[in-house]
CSV table of C-alpha atoms in Angstrom, one decimal:
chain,number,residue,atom,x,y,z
A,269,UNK,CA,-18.3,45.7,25.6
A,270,UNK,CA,-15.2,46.5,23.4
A,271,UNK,CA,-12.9,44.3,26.3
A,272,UNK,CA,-15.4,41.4,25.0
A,273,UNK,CA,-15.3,42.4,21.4
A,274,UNK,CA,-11.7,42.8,21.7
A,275,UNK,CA,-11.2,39.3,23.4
A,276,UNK,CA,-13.4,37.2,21.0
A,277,UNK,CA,-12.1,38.4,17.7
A,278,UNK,CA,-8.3,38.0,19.1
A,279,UNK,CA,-9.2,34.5,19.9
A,280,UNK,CA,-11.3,33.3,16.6
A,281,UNK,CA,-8.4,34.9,15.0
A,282,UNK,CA,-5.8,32.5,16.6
A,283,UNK,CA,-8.3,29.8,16.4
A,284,UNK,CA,-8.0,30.7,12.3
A,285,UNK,CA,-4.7,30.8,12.0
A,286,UNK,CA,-2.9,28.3,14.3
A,287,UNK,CA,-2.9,24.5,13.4
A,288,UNK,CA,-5.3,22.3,14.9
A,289,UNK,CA,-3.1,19.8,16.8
A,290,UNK,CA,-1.3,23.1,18.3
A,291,UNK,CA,-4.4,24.1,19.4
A,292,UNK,CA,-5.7,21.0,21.1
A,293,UNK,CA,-2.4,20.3,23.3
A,294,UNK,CA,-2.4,23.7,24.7
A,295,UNK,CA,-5.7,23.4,26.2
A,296,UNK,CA,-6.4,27.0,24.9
A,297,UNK,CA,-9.6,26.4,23.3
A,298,UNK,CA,-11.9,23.9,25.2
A,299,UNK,CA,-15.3,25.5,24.7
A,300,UNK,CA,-15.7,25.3,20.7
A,301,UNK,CA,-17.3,21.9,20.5
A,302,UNK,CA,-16.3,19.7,17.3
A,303,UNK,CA,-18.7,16.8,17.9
A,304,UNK,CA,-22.1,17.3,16.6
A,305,UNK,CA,-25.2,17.7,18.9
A,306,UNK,CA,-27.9,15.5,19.1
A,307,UNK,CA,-30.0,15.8,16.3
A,308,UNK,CA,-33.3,18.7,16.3
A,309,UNK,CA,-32.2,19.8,20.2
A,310,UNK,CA,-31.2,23.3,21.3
A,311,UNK,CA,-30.2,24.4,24.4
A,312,UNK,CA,-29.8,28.1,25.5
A,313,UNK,CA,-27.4,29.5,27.4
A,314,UNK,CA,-26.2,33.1,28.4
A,315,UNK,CA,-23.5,34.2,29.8
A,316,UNK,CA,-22.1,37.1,32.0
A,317,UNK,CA,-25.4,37.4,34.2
A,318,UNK,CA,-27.0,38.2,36.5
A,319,UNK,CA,-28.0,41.7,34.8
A,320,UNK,CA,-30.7,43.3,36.2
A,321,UNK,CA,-34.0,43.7,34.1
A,322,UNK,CA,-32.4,41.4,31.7
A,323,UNK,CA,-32.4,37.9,34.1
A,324,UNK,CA,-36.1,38.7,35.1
A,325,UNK,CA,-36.8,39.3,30.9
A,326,UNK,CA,-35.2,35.8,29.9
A,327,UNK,CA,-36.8,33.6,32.5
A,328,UNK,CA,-40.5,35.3,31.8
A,329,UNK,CA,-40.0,34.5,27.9
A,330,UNK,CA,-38.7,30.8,29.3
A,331,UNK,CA,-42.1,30.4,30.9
A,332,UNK,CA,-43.7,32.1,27.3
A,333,UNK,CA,-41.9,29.2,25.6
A,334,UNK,CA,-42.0,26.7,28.1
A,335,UNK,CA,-38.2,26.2,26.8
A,336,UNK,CA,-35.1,25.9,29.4
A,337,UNK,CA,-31.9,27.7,29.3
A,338,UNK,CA,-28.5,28.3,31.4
A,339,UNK,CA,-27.3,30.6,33.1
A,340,UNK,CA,-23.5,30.9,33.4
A,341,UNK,CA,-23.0,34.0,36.6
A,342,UNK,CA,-20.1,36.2,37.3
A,343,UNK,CA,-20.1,35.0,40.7
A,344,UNK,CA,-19.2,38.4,42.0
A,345,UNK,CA,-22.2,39.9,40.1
A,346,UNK,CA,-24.2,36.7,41.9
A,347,UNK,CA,-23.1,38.2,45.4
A,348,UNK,CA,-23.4,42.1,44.4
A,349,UNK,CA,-27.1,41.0,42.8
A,350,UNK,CA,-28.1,37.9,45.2
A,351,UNK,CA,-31.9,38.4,44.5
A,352,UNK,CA,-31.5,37.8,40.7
A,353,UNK,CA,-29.4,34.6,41.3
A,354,UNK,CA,-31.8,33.5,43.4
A,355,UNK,CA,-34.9,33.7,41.1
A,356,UNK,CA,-32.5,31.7,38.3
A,357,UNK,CA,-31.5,29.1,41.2
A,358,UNK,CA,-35.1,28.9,41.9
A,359,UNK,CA,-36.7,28.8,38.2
A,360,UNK,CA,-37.8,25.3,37.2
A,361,UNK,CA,-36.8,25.8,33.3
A,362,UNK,CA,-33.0,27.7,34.5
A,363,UNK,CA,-29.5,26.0,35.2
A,364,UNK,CA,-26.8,27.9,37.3
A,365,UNK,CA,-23.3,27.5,35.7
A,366,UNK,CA,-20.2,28.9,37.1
A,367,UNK,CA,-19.0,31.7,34.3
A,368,UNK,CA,-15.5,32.7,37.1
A,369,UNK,CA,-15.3,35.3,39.9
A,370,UNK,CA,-14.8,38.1,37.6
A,371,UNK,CA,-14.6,37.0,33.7
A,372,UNK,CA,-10.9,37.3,33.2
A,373,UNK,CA,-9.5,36.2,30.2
A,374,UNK,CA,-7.5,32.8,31.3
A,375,UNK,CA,-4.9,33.2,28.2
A,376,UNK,CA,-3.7,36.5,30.0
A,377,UNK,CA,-3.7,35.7,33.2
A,378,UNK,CA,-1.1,33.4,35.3
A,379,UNK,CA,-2.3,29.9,36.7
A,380,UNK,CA,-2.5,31.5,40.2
A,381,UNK,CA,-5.5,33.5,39.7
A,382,UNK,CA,-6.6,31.0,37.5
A,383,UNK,CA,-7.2,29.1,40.2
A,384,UNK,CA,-8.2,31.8,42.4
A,385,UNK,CA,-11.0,32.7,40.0
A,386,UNK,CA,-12.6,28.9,39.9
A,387,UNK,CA,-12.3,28.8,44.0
A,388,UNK,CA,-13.6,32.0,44.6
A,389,UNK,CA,-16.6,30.9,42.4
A,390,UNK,CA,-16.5,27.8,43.1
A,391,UNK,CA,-17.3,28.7,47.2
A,392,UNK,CA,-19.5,32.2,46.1
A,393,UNK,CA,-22.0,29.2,43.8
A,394,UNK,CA,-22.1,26.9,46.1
A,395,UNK,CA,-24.4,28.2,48.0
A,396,UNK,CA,-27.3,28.4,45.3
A,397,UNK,CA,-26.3,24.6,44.9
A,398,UNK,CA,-25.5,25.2,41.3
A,399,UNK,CA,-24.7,22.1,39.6
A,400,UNK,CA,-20.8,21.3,38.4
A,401,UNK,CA,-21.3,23.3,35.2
A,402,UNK,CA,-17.6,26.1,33.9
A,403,UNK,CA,-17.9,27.8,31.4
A,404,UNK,CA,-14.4,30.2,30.8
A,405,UNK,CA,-14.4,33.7,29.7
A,406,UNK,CA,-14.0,34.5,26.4
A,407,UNK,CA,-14.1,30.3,25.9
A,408,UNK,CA,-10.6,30.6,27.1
A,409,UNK,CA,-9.4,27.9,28.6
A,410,UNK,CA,-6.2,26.6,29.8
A,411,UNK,CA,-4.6,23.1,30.7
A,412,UNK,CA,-3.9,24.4,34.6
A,413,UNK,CA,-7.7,25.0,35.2
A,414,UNK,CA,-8.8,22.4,33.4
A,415,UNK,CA,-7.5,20.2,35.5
A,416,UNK,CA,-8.2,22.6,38.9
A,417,UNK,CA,-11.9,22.2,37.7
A,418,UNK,CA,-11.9,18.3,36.9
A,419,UNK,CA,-10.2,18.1,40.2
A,420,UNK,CA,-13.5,20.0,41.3
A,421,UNK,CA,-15.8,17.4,39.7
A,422,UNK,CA,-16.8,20.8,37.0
A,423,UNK,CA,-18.0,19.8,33.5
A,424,UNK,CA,-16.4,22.2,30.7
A,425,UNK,CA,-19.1,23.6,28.7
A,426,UNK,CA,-18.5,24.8,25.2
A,427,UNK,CA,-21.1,25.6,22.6
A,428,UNK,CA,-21.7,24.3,18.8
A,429,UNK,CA,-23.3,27.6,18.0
A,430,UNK,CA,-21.8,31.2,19.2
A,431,UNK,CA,-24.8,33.6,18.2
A,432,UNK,CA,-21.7,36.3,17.9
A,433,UNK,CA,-24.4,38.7,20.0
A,434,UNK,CA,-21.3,40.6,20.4
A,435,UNK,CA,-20.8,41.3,17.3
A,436,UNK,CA,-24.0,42.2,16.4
A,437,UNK,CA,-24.2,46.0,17.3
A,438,UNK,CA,-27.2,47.8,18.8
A,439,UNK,CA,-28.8,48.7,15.1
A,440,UNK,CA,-28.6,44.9,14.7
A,441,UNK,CA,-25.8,44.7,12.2
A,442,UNK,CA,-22.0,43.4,11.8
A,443,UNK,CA,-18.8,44.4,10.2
A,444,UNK,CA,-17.1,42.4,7.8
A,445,UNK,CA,-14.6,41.2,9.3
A,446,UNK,CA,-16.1,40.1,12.5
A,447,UNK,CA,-18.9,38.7,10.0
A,448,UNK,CA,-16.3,36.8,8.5
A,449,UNK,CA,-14.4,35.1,11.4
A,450,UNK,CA,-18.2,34.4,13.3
A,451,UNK,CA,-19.0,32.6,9.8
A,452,UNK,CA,-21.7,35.6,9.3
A,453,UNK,CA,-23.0,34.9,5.7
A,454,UNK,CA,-23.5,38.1,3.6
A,455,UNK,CA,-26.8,37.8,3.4
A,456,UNK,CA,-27.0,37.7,7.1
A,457,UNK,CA,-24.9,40.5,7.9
A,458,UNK,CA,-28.3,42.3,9.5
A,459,UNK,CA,-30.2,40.0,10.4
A,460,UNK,CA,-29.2,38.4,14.0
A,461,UNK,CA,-32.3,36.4,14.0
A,462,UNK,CA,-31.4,34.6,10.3
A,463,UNK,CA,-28.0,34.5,11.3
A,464,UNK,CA,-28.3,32.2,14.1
A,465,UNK,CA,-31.4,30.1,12.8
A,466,UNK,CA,-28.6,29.2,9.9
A,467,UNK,CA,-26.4,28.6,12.1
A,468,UNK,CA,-28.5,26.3,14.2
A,469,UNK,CA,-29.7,24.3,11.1
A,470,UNK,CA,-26.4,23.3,9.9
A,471,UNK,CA,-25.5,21.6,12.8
A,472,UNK,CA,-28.7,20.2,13.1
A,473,UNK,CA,-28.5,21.5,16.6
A,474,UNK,CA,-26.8,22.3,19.8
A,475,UNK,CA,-25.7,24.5,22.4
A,476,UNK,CA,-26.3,28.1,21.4
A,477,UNK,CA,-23.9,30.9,23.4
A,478,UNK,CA,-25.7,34.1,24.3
A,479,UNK,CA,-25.4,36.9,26.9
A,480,UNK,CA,-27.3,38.8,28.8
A,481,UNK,CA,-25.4,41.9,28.5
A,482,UNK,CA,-26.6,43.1,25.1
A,483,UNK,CA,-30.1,44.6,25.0
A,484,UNK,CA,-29.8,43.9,20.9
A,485,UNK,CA,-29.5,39.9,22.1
A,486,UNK,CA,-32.6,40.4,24.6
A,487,UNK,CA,-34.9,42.4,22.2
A,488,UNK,CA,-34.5,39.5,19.5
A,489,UNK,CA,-35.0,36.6,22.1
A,490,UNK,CA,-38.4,36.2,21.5
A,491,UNK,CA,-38.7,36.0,18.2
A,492,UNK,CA,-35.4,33.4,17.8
A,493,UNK,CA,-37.4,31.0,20.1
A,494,UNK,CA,-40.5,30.9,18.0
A,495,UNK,CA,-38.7,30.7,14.6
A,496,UNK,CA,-36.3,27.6,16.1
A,497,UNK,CA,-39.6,25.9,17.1
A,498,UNK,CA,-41.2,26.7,13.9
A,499,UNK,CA,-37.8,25.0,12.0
A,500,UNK,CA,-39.1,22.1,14.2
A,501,UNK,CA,-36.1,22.1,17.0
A,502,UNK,CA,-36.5,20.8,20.5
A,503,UNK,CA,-35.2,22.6,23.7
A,504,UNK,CA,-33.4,20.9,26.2
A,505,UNK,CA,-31.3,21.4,29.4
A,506,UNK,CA,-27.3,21.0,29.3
A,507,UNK,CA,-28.3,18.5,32.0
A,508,UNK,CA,-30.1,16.6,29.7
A,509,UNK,CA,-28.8,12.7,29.0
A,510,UNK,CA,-28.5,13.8,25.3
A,511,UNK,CA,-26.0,16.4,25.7
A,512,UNK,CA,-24.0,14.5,28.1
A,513,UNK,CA,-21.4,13.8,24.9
A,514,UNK,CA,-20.6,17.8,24.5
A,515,UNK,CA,-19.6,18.3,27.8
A,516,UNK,CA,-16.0,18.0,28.5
């Protein structure tokens, strides 16, 4: 938990504080999608699965919903926990995405094992038939594996809306300055739940990061779903024709 914490705040930070055009040659930051979403639809993701007793508790409150989500594996937590991947492969409402063999972070790592980590997922996924769907560590990305996945026939995916789940610790609250580099109102400073609705209305939308890691995420899943549907929002897969123009 503090590697992830660690990673994410060093990468907002440079995100912050390095110019835009910078940025956008080296590749570095793929997964923050500028483009807005289609209008009034949502769709869920989570990351860094499978996690047993958390998988099985995010596909039951899918069927509560009747909402669909993603799932972006670890593929060597797919292979140590085949069961759980199967029950997500299997799910009509889940999506299997490819979230690397072991959720390195790319920016520290050399283009070797870069493109170790996408083969070795790559061959581990293919067996659940998971469609052509990366999502890097951290959001990480790099020009050498972009182009190893493209090559691949992958589909980057980003997200217009990072919950910051962690951030939020387990009494449900953030620090300032993680609050202020997520985009964390005051107000919303504990209150997960308001934090992301917010967030979710003013892009009118979009592809919401989560993960499965953080019980805090999992015990407030329920209760995100039915406020977004009471704010009027529409789920909808990544596979969905509408998100077609956030995928990279």
């Amino acid at each position: 938990m503090v590697e992830i914490r660690a990673a994410r705040v060093r990468s907002l930070s440079e995100q912050m504080n390095q110019p835009a055009e910078a940025l956008r040659q080296s590749c570095r930051f793929e997964s923050d999608i500028a483009t807005p979403p289609p209008p009034g639809l949502v769709s869920l993701s989570f990351d860094d699965g499978p996690e047993p007793g958390a998988t099985e508790a995010i596909l039951a409150l899918l069927d509560k919903h009747q909402v669909p989500a993603s799932f972006f594996l670890i593929a060597s937590k797919a292979q140590r926990h085949p069961e759980l991947a199967a029950l997500v492969k299997a799910h009509p409402r889940a999506l299997v995405g490819n979230h690397s063999w072991s959720h390195p972070n790319f920016h520290d790592i050399p283009a070797v094992r870069q493109a170790s980590e996408v083969e070795r997922s790559d061959a581990t996924l293919a067996a659940l038939q998971a469609p052509k769907l990366f999502r890097y560590p951290y959001g990480n990305a790099s020009c050498e594996a972009n182009a190893d996945l493209q090559q691949r026939g992958y589909r980057i995916v980003g997200w217009h809306v990072d919950s910051c789940d962690w951030a939020f610790d387990k009494t449900g609250s953030i620090d300032a300055h993680e609050a202020k580099i997520c985009g964390v109102d005051k107000a919303n400073r504990e209150h997960f739940i308001d934090h992301v609705v917010a967030a979710v209305k003013a892009r009118r939308g979009g592809i919401v990061l989560m993960h499965e890691i953080h019980p805090n995420t999992l015990a407030k899943l329920d209760t995100l779903i039915e406020r977004l549907l009471a704010e009027g929002f529409r789920f909808a897969p990544l596979n969905a024709a509408e998100f077609e123009p956030s995928l990279r």
